[in-house]
Coordinates of C-alpha atoms in Angstrom, one line a residue:
M17 CA 0.0 0.0 0.0
T18 CA 1.4 3.4 -0.9
A19 CA 1.8 6.2 1.5
L20 CA -0.7 8.4 -0.4
T21 CA -3.5 5.9 0.4
R22 CA -2.2 4.2 3.6
T23 CA -2.6 7.2 5.9
A24 CA -6.1 7.9 4.8
L25 CA -7.2 4.3 5.0
A26 CA -5.8 3.9 8.5
E27 CA -8.0 6.7 9.7
L28 CA -11.1 5.4 7.8
S29 CA -10.9 1.8 8.9
A30 CA -14.4 1.9 10.2
V31 CA -15.9 2.5 6.8
L32 CA -13.4 0.5 4.7
T33 CA -13.7 -3.1 3.6
V34 CA -10.8 -5.6 3.7
D35 CA -10.0 -8.1 1.0
P36 CA -7.5 -10.7 2.4
N37 CA -5.9 -11.1 -1.0
A38 CA -5.7 -7.5 -2.2
G39 CA -5.4 -5.6 1.1
W40 CA -7.2 -2.4 2.0
L41 CA -9.6 -1.0 -0.5
L42 CA -11.6 2.2 -0.7
R43 CA -15.3 1.3 -0.9
R44 CA -17.3 2.4 -3.9
G45 CA -19.4 5.5 -3.1
L46 CA -17.4 6.4 0.0
I47 CA -17.8 10.2 0.7
F48 CA -14.5 11.7 1.7
E49 CA -13.5 15.4 2.0
G50 CA -16.2 16.5 -0.4
F51 CA -15.5 13.7 -2.9
E52 CA -17.1 10.4 -3.8
A53 CA -14.8 7.5 -4.5
K54 CA -15.5 6.0 -7.9
A55 CA -12.5 3.7 -8.5
I56 CA -9.2 2.6 -7.1
Y57 CA -6.1 2.1 -9.3
N58 CA -3.6 -0.7 -8.5
N59 CA -0.1 -1.1 -9.8
G60 CA 1.4 -4.4 -11.1
M61 CA 1.9 -5.7 -7.6
G62 CA -1.7 -5.1 -6.6
Q63 CA -0.9 -2.1 -4.5
A64 CA -3.2 0.9 -4.6
M65 CA -1.5 3.9 -6.1
G66 CA -4.5 6.1 -6.9
G67 CA -8.1 6.4 -7.7
R68 CA -11.0 8.3 -9.3
F69 CA -12.9 10.9 -7.2
I70 CA -15.9 13.0 -8.2
H71 CA -16.3 16.3 -6.4
L72 CA -19.9 16.4 -5.1
K73 CA -20.5 20.2 -5.1
S74 CA -19.1 20.8 -8.6
G75 CA -19.1 17.5 -10.5
F76 CA -15.4 17.9 -11.2
T77 CA -13.6 14.6 -12.1
L78 CA -10.3 14.0 -10.4
D79 CA -7.9 11.1 -11.0
L80 CA -5.1 10.9 -8.5
I81 CA -2.0 8.8 -9.0
E82 CA 1.1 8.5 -7.0
I83 CA 4.4 8.6 -8.8
Q84 CA 7.8 9.9 -7.6
T85 CA 8.0 13.1 -9.5
V86 CA 7.1 16.8 -9.1
P87 CA 3.3 17.5 -8.7
Q88 CA 1.8 17.7 -12.2
S89 CA -1.7 17.6 -13.8
F90 CA -3.3 17.0 -17.1
L91 CA -6.5 19.1 -17.1
T92 CA -9.0 18.8 -19.9
V93 CA -12.2 20.6 -20.8
N94 CA -14.8 18.9 -23.0
T95 CA -15.1 21.3 -26.0
F96 CA -17.2 19.8 -28.7
P97 CA -17.0 22.1 -31.8
V98 CA -20.2 23.7 -32.9
S99 CA -18.9 25.2 -36.2
N100 CA -15.7 25.5 -38.3
M101 CA -14.8 28.8 -36.7
G102 CA -12.4 27.2 -34.2
E103 CA -14.0 28.2 -30.9
P104 CA -12.2 25.5 -28.9
H105 CA -8.8 26.6 -30.3
T106 CA -9.5 30.2 -29.7
Q107 CA -10.3 29.6 -26.0
E108 CA -7.0 27.8 -25.6
H109 CA -5.2 31.0 -26.8
L110 CA -7.3 33.4 -24.7
V111 CA -8.1 32.0 -21.2
L112 CA -4.6 31.7 -19.8
G113 CA -2.9 34.6 -21.5
K114 CA -5.3 37.4 -22.3
G115 CA -7.2 39.8 -20.1
N116 CA -6.1 40.9 -16.7
V117 CA -6.8 37.4 -15.2
G118 CA -5.1 35.4 -18.0
R119 CA -2.0 37.6 -18.1
A120 CA -1.7 37.3 -14.3
V121 CA -1.6 33.5 -14.6
A122 CA 1.0 33.6 -17.3
A123 CA 3.2 36.1 -15.4
R124 CA 2.9 34.2 -12.1
E125 CA 3.5 30.9 -13.8
T126 CA 7.1 31.8 -14.8
M127 CA 7.9 33.2 -11.3
S128 CA 6.5 30.1 -9.6
M129 CA 8.6 27.6 -11.6
V130 CA 5.5 26.1 -13.3
E131 CA 5.9 24.5 -16.6
S132 CA 2.8 24.3 -18.8
T133 CA 1.4 23.9 -22.3
A134 CA -2.0 23.9 -24.0
F135 CA -3.4 22.3 -27.1
T136 CA -6.7 21.6 -28.7
Q137 CA -7.9 18.1 -29.7
Q138 CA -11.0 17.4 -31.7
L139 CA -13.3 17.1 -28.6
K140 CA -11.1 18.3 -25.8
T141 CA -9.0 21.3 -24.9
C142 CA -6.0 20.3 -22.8
Y143 CA -4.1 22.4 -20.2
P144 CA -1.3 20.2 -18.7
F145 CA 1.1 21.7 -16.1
A146 CA 3.8 20.7 -13.7
A147 CA 4.9 22.6 -10.5
N148 CA 8.7 22.2 -10.1
A149 CA 8.6 24.1 -6.8
G150 CA 6.5 21.6 -4.9
I151 CA 3.0 21.0 -3.6
D152 CA 2.3 24.5 -2.4
A153 CA 3.2 26.1 -5.7
Y154 CA 1.2 23.4 -7.4
F155 CA -2.0 24.2 -5.6
E156 CA -1.5 27.9 -6.0
H157 CA -1.2 27.5 -9.7
F158 CA -4.2 25.1 -9.9
E159 CA -6.4 27.6 -8.1
R160 CA -5.2 30.6 -10.1
S161 CA -5.4 28.9 -13.5
S162 CA -8.8 27.2 -12.7
Y163 CA -10.2 30.6 -11.8
A164 CA -8.9 32.0 -15.1
L165 CA -10.4 29.1 -17.1
L166 CA -13.8 29.7 -15.5
N167 CA -13.8 33.5 -15.3
P168 CA -11.8 35.1 -18.1
D169 CA -11.9 38.8 -18.7
Y170 CA -10.4 39.2 -22.1
T171 CA -11.8 42.0 -24.2
D172 CA -13.5 42.0 -27.6
E173 CA -10.4 43.7 -29.0
E174 CA -8.2 40.9 -27.6
I175 CA -10.4 38.3 -29.2
R176 CA -10.3 40.1 -32.5
R177 CA -6.6 40.5 -32.6
E178 CA -5.9 36.9 -31.4
V179 CA -8.3 35.4 -34.0
R180 CA -8.3 37.5 -37.2
H181 CA -8.2 41.2 -38.0
F182 CA -6.8 43.6 -40.5
G183 CA -3.5 45.4 -39.9
V184 CA -1.9 48.2 -41.9
R185 CA 1.6 48.0 -43.4
R186 CA 3.7 50.6 -45.3
D187 CA 5.9 49.8 -48.2
D188 CA 9.3 51.6 -48.9
Q189 CA 7.5 54.5 -50.6
G190 CA 5.1 54.9 -47.6
I191 CA 2.1 53.5 -49.5
L192 CA -0.4 52.0 -47.0
A193 CA -2.0 48.5 -47.6
L194 CA -4.1 46.2 -45.5
E195 CA -3.0 42.8 -44.4
E196 CA -4.8 39.9 -42.7
K197 CA -3.4 39.2 -39.2
G198 CA -4.2 37.3 -36.1
S199 CA -2.1 34.6 -34.4
I200 CA -4.7 31.8 -34.6
Y201 CA -5.7 32.8 -38.2
T202 CA -2.1 32.8 -39.3
E203 CA -1.5 29.4 -37.7
M204 CA -4.6 27.9 -39.4
I205 CA -3.8 29.5 -42.8
S206 CA -0.5 27.6 -42.7
A207 CA -2.1 24.4 -41.4
S208 CA -5.0 24.4 -43.8
S209 CA -2.7 24.6 -46.9
Q210 CA -0.9 21.4 -45.9
P211 CA -1.7 18.2 -48.0
G212 CA -2.5 16.1 -44.9
Y213 CA -5.0 18.7 -43.6
K214 CA -6.8 18.7 -46.9
A215 CA -7.1 14.9 -47.0
Y216 CA -8.0 14.5 -43.3
R217 CA -10.8 17.2 -43.4
A218 CA -12.2 15.8 -46.6
M219 CA -12.4 12.3 -45.2
G220 CA -14.0 13.6 -42.0
R221 CA -16.9 15.2 -44.0
L222 CA -17.4 11.9 -45.8
L223 CA -17.5 9.8 -42.7
Y224 CA -19.5 12.0 -40.4
G225 CA -21.3 14.6 -42.6
S226 CA -20.4 18.2 -42.9
N227 CA -22.2 19.4 -39.7
H228 CA -20.9 17.0 -37.1
P229 CA -18.7 17.9 -34.1
V230 CA -16.1 15.3 -35.2
S231 CA -15.9 16.7 -38.8
Y232 CA -15.9 20.3 -37.7
D233 CA -12.4 21.9 -37.6
S234 CA -11.8 22.5 -33.9
G235 CA -8.7 24.5 -34.8
G236 CA -10.6 26.8 -37.1
A237 CA -11.1 26.8 -40.9
P238 CA -9.9 30.2 -42.2
A239 CA -13.0 30.9 -44.3
A240 CA -15.2 30.3 -41.2
M241 CA -12.9 32.2 -38.9
R242 CA -13.4 35.3 -40.9
L243 CA -17.0 35.2 -39.9
M244 CA -16.3 34.8 -36.1
Q245 CA -17.6 37.5 -33.7
A246 CA -16.7 38.1 -30.1
E247 CA -20.1 36.9 -29.0
D248 CA -19.5 33.5 -30.6
I249 CA -16.4 33.0 -28.4
R250 CA -18.2 34.2 -25.2
R251 CA -21.2 31.9 -26.0
F252 CA -19.0 28.9 -26.5
H253 CA -17.1 29.6 -23.2
A254 CA -20.3 29.9 -21.2
A255 CA -21.6 26.6 -22.6
N256 CA -18.4 24.5 -22.0
Y257 CA -16.2 26.0 -19.3
H258 CA -17.8 24.7 -16.1
L259 CA -16.3 22.4 -13.5
A260 CA -18.5 19.4 -14.2
N261 CA -17.3 19.5 -17.8
M262 CA -13.7 19.2 -16.7
E263 CA -11.5 16.3 -15.8
M264 CA -8.0 16.2 -14.4
I265 CA -5.3 13.6 -13.9
T266 CA -2.9 14.5 -11.1
S267 CA 0.4 12.8 -10.3
L268 CA 1.6 13.6 -6.8
P269 CA 4.9 12.4 -5.1
K270 CA 4.9 9.9 -2.3
G271 CA 4.0 10.8 1.3
L272 CA 1.1 13.2 0.9
P273 CA -1.9 12.0 3.0
L274 CA -5.0 11.5 0.8
E275 CA -7.3 13.4 3.2
Q276 CA -5.1 16.5 3.1
V277 CA -4.8 16.4 -0.7
L278 CA -8.6 16.0 -1.2
A279 CA -9.3 18.6 1.4
R280 CA -7.2 21.2 -0.5
Y281 CA -8.9 20.3 -3.8
N282 CA -12.3 20.6 -2.0
R283 CA -11.6 24.1 -0.8
V284 CA -10.6 25.3 -4.2
L285 CA -13.4 23.6 -6.1
A286 CA -16.1 24.5 -3.7
A287 CA -15.1 28.2 -3.8
L288 CA -15.0 28.2 -7.6
Q289 CA -18.4 26.5 -7.9
G290 CA -20.0 28.8 -5.3
D291 CA -23.8 28.6 -5.4
K292 CA -24.1 27.7 -9.1
P293 CA -26.0 24.5 -9.8
V294 CA -24.0 21.6 -11.3
R295 CA -24.6 21.4 -15.0
P296 CA -24.4 18.1 -17.0
P297 CA -21.0 17.5 -18.8
S298 CA -20.7 16.9 -22.5
K299 CA -20.3 13.2 -23.2
S300 CA -19.4 11.3 -26.3
S301 CA -22.7 9.4 -25.9
D302 CA -24.5 12.7 -26.5
L303 CA -22.9 13.2 -29.9
P304 CA -25.3 13.1 -32.8
A305 CA -25.3 10.1 -35.1
P306 CA -22.8 10.3 -38.0
E307 CA -24.4 11.1 -41.4
P308 CA -22.0 9.6 -43.8
K309 CA -22.2 10.1 -47.5
P310 CA -24.0 7.2 -49.1
G311 CA -22.4 5.0 -51.8
L312 CA -18.8 4.4 -53.0
I313 CA -17.1 7.8 -53.0
V314 CA -13.8 9.0 -54.3
E315 CA -12.8 12.6 -53.7
I316 CA -9.7 14.3 -55.0
T317 CA -8.8 17.6 -53.3
D318 CA -6.1 20.1 -54.3
F319 CA -3.3 21.5 -52.2
P320 CA -1.2 24.6 -53.2
S321 CA 2.2 23.8 -54.7
L322 CA 4.2 24.9 -57.6
N323 CA 5.7 21.4 -57.9
L324 CA 3.0 19.5 -59.7
D325 CA 4.9 16.2 -59.1
Q326 CA 4.9 16.6 -55.4
P327 CA 3.5 13.4 -53.8
G328 CA 0.4 13.9 -51.6
P329 CA -1.4 11.8 -49.0
A330 CA -4.2 9.4 -49.7
M331 CA -6.7 7.9 -47.3
L332 CA -9.1 5.0 -47.7
A333 CA -11.7 4.3 -45.0
W334 CA -14.6 2.1 -44.0
P335 CA -17.7 3.6 -42.3
V336 CA -17.2 4.3 -38.6
M337 CA -18.6 2.0 -35.9
A338 CA -19.6 2.4 -32.3
R339 CA -16.6 2.7 -30.0
F340 CA -14.9 -0.7 -29.3
K341 CA -14.6 -2.1 -25.8
P342 CA -10.9 -2.5 -24.5
R343 CA -10.6 -6.1 -25.7
D344 CA -11.5 -5.3 -29.3
E345 CA -9.6 -2.1 -29.1
G346 CA -6.4 -3.9 -28.1
L347 CA -7.0 -6.6 -30.8
A348 CA -7.7 -4.0 -33.5
D349 CA -4.5 -2.1 -32.6
L350 CA -2.4 -5.3 -32.9
F351 CA -4.0 -6.2 -36.2
A352 CA -3.5 -2.8 -37.7
Q353 CA 0.2 -2.8 -36.8
A354 CA 0.7 -6.3 -38.2
F355 CA -1.3 -5.7 -41.4
G356 CA 0.1 -2.4 -42.4
G357 CA 3.2 -0.3 -41.5
D358 CA 6.8 -1.6 -41.4
P359 CA 8.5 -3.7 -44.1
S360 CA 7.3 -7.0 -42.6
T361 CA 3.6 -6.2 -43.0
N362 CA 1.1 -7.3 -45.6
L363 CA 0.4 -3.8 -47.1
Y364 CA 4.1 -3.0 -47.4
K365 CA 4.7 -6.1 -49.4
L366 CA 1.6 -5.5 -51.5
F367 CA 2.4 -1.9 -52.4
I368 CA 5.9 -0.8 -51.5
D369 CA 8.4 -3.7 -51.6
S370 CA 9.7 -3.9 -55.2
A371 CA 10.3 -7.6 -54.9
T372 CA 6.8 -8.5 -53.9
R373 CA 4.4 -5.7 -54.7
K374 CA 1.3 -6.3 -56.8
L375 CA 0.6 -2.6 -57.4
D376 CA 3.2 0.1 -57.7
I377 CA 1.8 3.4 -56.4
G378 CA 5.1 5.2 -56.2
A379 CA 5.0 5.5 -52.4
R380 CA 7.6 4.7 -49.7
S381 CA 5.2 3.7 -46.9
I382 CA 1.6 2.6 -46.3
S383 CA -0.2 1.8 -43.0
L384 CA -3.5 0.6 -41.6
G385 CA -4.7 2.9 -39.0
F386 CA -7.2 2.4 -36.2
D387 CA -8.8 5.0 -34.1
N388 CA -11.3 4.4 -31.2
D389 CA -12.2 7.9 -30.1
P390 CA -15.1 8.7 -30.1
Y391 CA -16.0 6.1 -32.8
A392 CA -14.1 3.0 -34.0
S393 CA -12.7 3.5 -37.5
F394 CA -10.2 1.8 -39.7
Y395 CA -8.4 3.5 -42.6
V396 CA -5.5 2.9 -44.9
Y397 CA -3.0 5.8 -45.1
V398 CA -0.5 6.5 -47.8
P399 CA 1.5 9.7 -46.9
D400 CA 3.3 10.0 -50.2
L401 CA 1.1 8.7 -53.1
A402 CA 2.8 9.6 -56.4
A403 CA 1.1 12.4 -58.3
S404 CA 0.8 10.2 -61.3
Q405 CA -1.3 7.7 -59.2
V406 CA -4.0 10.2 -58.2
S407 CA -7.1 9.2 -60.1
T408 CA -10.5 7.7 -59.3
E409 CA -9.6 4.5 -61.0
R410 CA -6.3 4.0 -59.2
L411 CA -7.8 4.8 -55.8
L412 CA -10.5 2.2 -56.4
E413 CA -7.9 -0.3 -57.5
I414 CA -5.9 0.3 -54.3
G415 CA -9.1 -0.3 -52.3
A416 CA -9.9 -3.5 -54.1
T417 CA -6.4 -4.8 -53.6
V418 CA -6.5 -4.0 -49.8
A419 CA -9.9 -5.8 -49.6
A420 CA -8.6 -8.9 -51.4
E421 CA -5.7 -9.1 -48.9
L422 CA -8.1 -8.8 -45.9
E423 CA -10.2 -11.6 -47.4
R424 CA -7.0 -13.7 -47.8
V425 CA -6.2 -13.2 -44.1
A426 CA -9.7 -14.2 -43.1
S427 CA -9.3 -17.4 -45.2
W428 CA -6.2 -18.7 -43.5
A429 CA -6.7 -22.1 -41.8
D430 CA -6.2 -22.5 -38.1
D431 CA -2.6 -23.2 -37.2
S432 CA -1.5 -22.5 -40.8
E433 CA 2.0 -21.3 -41.5
E434 CA 0.8 -17.9 -42.7
L435 CA -1.4 -17.4 -39.6
L436 CA 1.4 -18.3 -37.2
D437 CA 3.8 -16.0 -39.0
F438 CA 1.2 -13.2 -38.8
H439 CA 0.8 -13.8 -35.1
S440 CA 4.5 -13.9 -34.5
R441 CA 4.7 -10.3 -35.9
M442 CA 2.3 -9.3 -33.2
Q443 CA 4.5 -10.7 -30.5
A444 CA 6.9 -7.8 -30.7
N445 CA 4.1 -5.2 -30.5
L446 CA 2.5 -7.0 -27.6
L447 CA 5.9 -7.2 -25.8
R448 CA 6.3 -3.4 -26.3
L449 CA 2.8 -3.0 -24.9
R450 CA 3.6 -5.0 -21.8
R451 CA 6.9 -3.1 -21.2
S452 CA 5.2 0.3 -21.6
A453 CA 2.6 -0.8 -19.1
D454 CA 5.3 -1.9 -16.6
K455 CA 7.0 1.4 -17.0
L456 CA 3.8 3.4 -16.7
T457 CA 3.4 3.3 -12.9
S458 CA 7.0 4.2 -12.2
S459 CA 7.8 6.8 -14.9
P460 CA 7.0 10.5 -14.7
P461 CA 3.8 11.3 -16.7
G462 CA 5.5 14.3 -18.3
F463 CA 2.4 16.6 -17.9
G464 CA 3.2 20.2 -18.8
A465 CA 6.1 19.4 -21.2
R466 CA 5.9 21.2 -24.5
M467 CA 4.7 18.8 -27.3
G468 CA 4.5 16.1 -24.7
Q469 CA 2.0 13.3 -25.2
S470 CA 0.6 11.0 -22.6
I471 CA -1.2 7.7 -22.6
W472 CA -2.8 8.4 -19.2
P473 CA -6.0 10.0 -20.4
G474 CA -6.8 7.2 -22.8
L475 CA -5.9 4.5 -20.3
L476 CA -8.0 5.9 -17.5
R477 CA -10.9 6.5 -19.9
D478 CA -10.8 2.8 -20.9
L479 CA -10.5 1.6 -17.4
N480 CA -13.5 3.6 -16.1
E481 CA -15.6 2.4 -19.0
E482 CA -15.2 -1.1 -17.7
P483 CA -17.3 -2.4 -14.7
G484 CA -15.8 -2.9 -11.3
F485 CA -14.4 -0.6 -8.6
E486 CA -10.8 -2.0 -8.4
K487 CA -8.8 -1.5 -11.6
S488 CA -5.3 -2.5 -12.5
L489 CA -3.3 0.1 -14.4
L490 CA -1.4 -2.7 -16.1
Q491 CA -4.6 -4.3 -17.6
P492 CA -3.4 -7.9 -17.0
E493 CA -6.7 -9.4 -18.1
L494 CA -6.4 -7.5 -21.5
I495 CA -2.8 -8.6 -21.9
A496 CA -3.7 -12.2 -21.1
Y497 CA -6.6 -12.1 -23.6
L498 CA -4.3 -10.7 -26.4
E499 CA -1.7 -13.4 -25.6
S500 CA -4.3 -16.1 -25.8
V501 CA -5.4 -15.0 -29.2
I502 CA -1.8 -14.7 -30.5
N503 CA -0.7 -18.0 -29.1
G504 CA -3.9 -20.0 -29.6
G505 CA -3.4 -20.9 -33.3
K506 CA -7.0 -20.1 -34.1
N507 CA -7.8 -17.7 -36.9
V508 CA -10.0 -15.3 -35.0
W509 CA -9.7 -12.8 -37.9
R510 CA -12.3 -14.7 -39.9
D511 CA -15.0 -13.5 -37.5
K512 CA -13.4 -10.3 -36.4
L513 CA -12.8 -8.8 -39.8
A514 CA -16.4 -9.6 -40.7
E515 CA -17.6 -8.1 -37.5
W516 CA -15.5 -5.0 -38.1
K517 CA -16.8 -4.7 -41.7
L518 CA -13.3 -5.0 -43.1
L519 CA -14.2 -7.7 -45.6
E520 CA -16.0 -5.0 -47.7
K521 CA -14.1 -2.7 -49.9
P522 CA -13.2 0.7 -48.4
Q523 CA -16.2 2.9 -49.1
Y524 CA -14.4 6.2 -49.0
S525 CA -11.2 7.3 -50.8
V526 CA -9.6 10.7 -50.6
A527 CA -6.3 11.9 -52.2
A528 CA -4.6 15.3 -52.1
R529 CA -3.1 16.5 -55.4
A530 CA -0.6 19.4 -56.0
S531 CA -2.1 22.3 -57.8
S532 CA -0.6 25.7 -58.8
V533 CA -4.1 26.8 -59.6
A534 CA -4.9 26.6 -55.9
I535 CA -2.1 29.1 -55.2
E536 CA -3.5 31.5 -57.8
A537 CA -7.0 31.1 -56.4
E538 CA -5.9 31.8 -52.8
E539 CA -4.0 34.9 -53.9
A540 CA -6.9 36.2 -55.9
A541 CA -9.3 35.6 -53.0
L542 CA -7.0 37.4 -50.6
K543 CA -6.8 40.5 -52.9
Q544 CA -10.6 40.5 -53.2
R545 CA -11.0 40.4 -49.4
L546 CA -8.5 43.2 -48.9
A547 CA -10.2 45.3 -51.6
A548 CA -13.6 44.7 -50.0
E549 CA -12.4 45.7 -46.6
T550 CA -10.8 48.9 -48.1
D551 CA -14.2 49.7 -49.7
R552 CA -15.9 49.1 -46.3
L553 CA -13.5 51.5 -44.6
K554 CA -14.1 54.2 -47.2
A555 CA -17.8 53.9 -46.7
L556 CA -17.4 53.9 -42.9
Y557 CA -15.3 57.1 -42.9
S558 CA -17.2 58.7 -45.9
L559 CA -13.9 59.0 -47.8
D560 CA -13.3 58.4 -51.5
D561 CA -9.5 57.9 -51.3
D562 CA -8.0 54.5 -50.4
Q563 CA -4.9 56.0 -48.7
Q564 CA -6.9 58.4 -46.6
A565 CA -9.3 55.6 -45.4
L566 CA -6.3 53.4 -44.5
A567 CA -4.6 56.2 -42.7
R568 CA -7.7 56.8 -40.7
Y569 CA -8.0 53.1 -39.9
E570 CA -4.3 53.0 -38.9
L571 CA -4.8 55.8 -36.5
E572 CA -7.7 54.1 -34.8
F573 CA -5.8 50.8 -34.8
D574 CA -2.8 52.4 -33.1
E575 CA -5.0 54.1 -30.5
A576 CA -6.5 50.7 -29.7
T577 CA -3.0 49.2 -29.5
A578 CA -1.9 52.0 -27.1
E579 CA -4.9 51.3 -24.9
L580 CA -4.1 47.6 -24.7
E581 CA -0.5 48.4 -23.8
R582 CA -1.7 50.9 -21.2
V583 CA -3.9 48.3 -19.5
Q584 CA -1.1 45.7 -19.6
S585 CA 1.3 48.2 -18.1
M586 CA -0.9 48.4 -15.0
D587 CA -0.5 44.7 -14.3
T588 CA 1.2 44.0 -10.9
P589 CA 4.6 42.4 -11.5
A590 CA 4.7 38.8 -10.3
K591 CA 7.3 38.0 -7.6
F592 CA 9.5 35.0 -7.5
I593 CA 8.5 32.4 -5.0
S594 CA 10.1 32.8 -1.6
T595 CA 11.3 29.2 -1.1
P596 CA 12.4 27.8 -4.4
P597 CA 13.8 24.2 -4.4
M598 CA 17.6 24.0 -4.8
T599 CA 17.1 21.0 -7.1
L600 CA 14.1 19.1 -8.5
D601 CA 15.2 16.1 -6.5
D602 CA 14.2 17.6 -3.2
Q603 CA 10.7 16.2 -3.5
L604 CA 11.8 12.6 -4.4
D605 CA 12.5 9.6 -2.2
Y606 CA 16.1 8.6 -2.5
T607 CA 19.3 7.7 -0.6
V608 CA 23.0 8.5 -1.2
E609 CA 25.8 6.3 -0.1
K610 CA 29.5 5.6 -0.9
L611 CA 30.6 2.3 -2.4
A612 CA 34.1 0.8 -2.3
G613 CA 36.5 3.1 -4.2
K614 CA 34.4 6.1 -3.1
V615 CA 31.9 5.7 -5.9
T616 CA 28.7 7.5 -5.1
L617 CA 25.5 5.4 -5.3
V618 CA 22.2 7.2 -5.6
T619 CA 19.2 5.0 -5.1
G620 CA 15.7 6.3 -6.0
L621 CA 12.8 4.5 -4.5
F622 CA 9.6 4.1 -6.6
S623 CA 6.7 2.1 -5.4
G624 CA 5.1 -0.3 -7.8
M625 CA 8.2 -0.9 -10.0
N626 CA 8.3 -4.5 -11.4
S627 CA 12.0 -4.1 -12.5
A628 CA 15.0 -1.9 -11.8
T629 CA 16.5 0.8 -13.9
V630 CA 20.2 1.4 -13.7
G631 CA 22.2 4.4 -14.9
I632 CA 25.9 5.4 -14.7
A633 CA 27.4 8.9 -14.7
L634 CA 31.1 9.5 -15.5
D635 CA 33.2 12.5 -14.5
A636 CA 34.4 13.8 -17.9
R637 CA 37.0 15.9 -16.1
Q638 CA 38.9 12.7 -15.4
L639 CA 39.0 11.5 -19.0
Q640 CA 41.5 12.3 -21.7
G641 CA 42.0 11.8 -25.4
R642 CA 40.4 8.6 -26.8
Q643 CA 38.7 8.0 -23.5
L644 CA 36.3 10.9 -24.3
I645 CA 35.3 9.2 -27.6
Y646 CA 34.7 5.9 -25.9
A647 CA 32.7 7.6 -23.2
A648 CA 30.5 9.3 -25.7
L649 CA 29.8 5.9 -27.3
L650 CA 29.2 4.1 -24.0
P651 CA 25.4 5.0 -23.5
Q652 CA 24.5 3.6 -26.9
L653 CA 26.6 0.5 -26.4
L654 CA 25.1 -0.2 -23.0
S655 CA 21.5 0.4 -24.1
G656 CA 21.9 -1.5 -27.3
T657 CA 23.4 -4.6 -25.8

């Protein structure tokens, strides 16, 4: 039993149940410090190392885990898009950086040694952070940033400038001209011109229909962003940013009593909720049914490029299905990796390997993808289909070839050589899955790191969709099931591929093709927008001359800029924390001793580890000449042996 849970359980023995095999367990429905216990998480040795708690007053979902690292959280808001204007992405840019409240969070964050990032997914907006200065700095940031998420005070002008607006520039002769600006708009102009974006968005519209939260552009489609008004942003925030619509995974270091941790969360959340009633959260089950395009459809979309021979991506997909349960999800992942991807897979040999391919598509890679959020979907992805191969006939031929290979897999006899070879390729991926699970409970989650990804949200989502109160983070039953399939010698794919509708030809095919005409069209559309805005300004100011109208607009723009700068200058400067840690190791559980020969041995203690990790550090000041070369090679030699 870990210290995080042990202290609280000892004090609550009267209301806890005892399992002689598993030890102390929190009871489902236990009300504790304003929270209701919904699940307990065990590590690979059956020890409790966390749990799921629902805050009763606000509906906030809190997952606590105990890992030896600095306090850190992965906070998400359910933000289902309602249009292509990019309301979710815009909130990400505004709430923790604009307005008096947002700027205060950003300024204080740096001076509190908090590391954070933010990003927008299709149905969630994520705000991970880590507090390098310890638990007090962590809770201060959690309270401050949560208040800003719920109560932003950004202005309409800040919204406009962050999203999309017109600026004025002067050329060398002093001639004024308008230009489109806005950090989000500029970002999405670049993103939307990419070949992968074109193919992905086109496929989304085919699979879900044009007006579905999963096919909308959560980042913002430039054409729709040009229509966005401040009230659209405020309406979206009011509908989505409330505590019951938020979830947070928190990793805390060892030794923090559970009752104290939950009590601190309770104080913050209760104050933030106030007397407001708890509103229902957005759930994937509430999403409207997809409205896919009927029939066999091939769509070719253009991306801007002067190189007409530039390869582009292609996607082939089957209609989406209801989200898979963890067993089928794990099985589908293993199948997709074994069927398409590296040089040993079926699709690679069919389309890429010059010695075995049946169809030369001029590509260097091809994969079978599987996604299970919020629906289950399979798709073939070719990142670099040759421009000469982009045609309706060729895409249909690729789809037919893929379907024939899937039928061949389904036809393999039990215990056949082909089936056993296919399953043997899965062994390496299953081994990686087991190793990653083993490392999960003893490795820092990495919340708050820029560009960092985490498997924790998906894992806890899967675990809490399954029945039962006690849940193993290593998912031993799932691993055992996958092993039984791989080692059983039975061709389960005969039934599974039929159940997953993969024995039918891909219904939808999309390819992106290079087009210089697309560049010309975009440039022409931009000139037209700039001219239309210039005409609007002339009418607004009752002026006939373009330059006079732009000069008047520039003056007003500069005045608004000066006002923003004046308000920002009134912000109270943040002060550096009074007790910063000397190192990030201060919060960790470790010992230091001397071995024979005066070698320093540092031992870190991590509960729940199923294996040991060993590292060695050399003092480069003691090395000379060739020794430095060998020392540089040593890490790779050790890890590769």
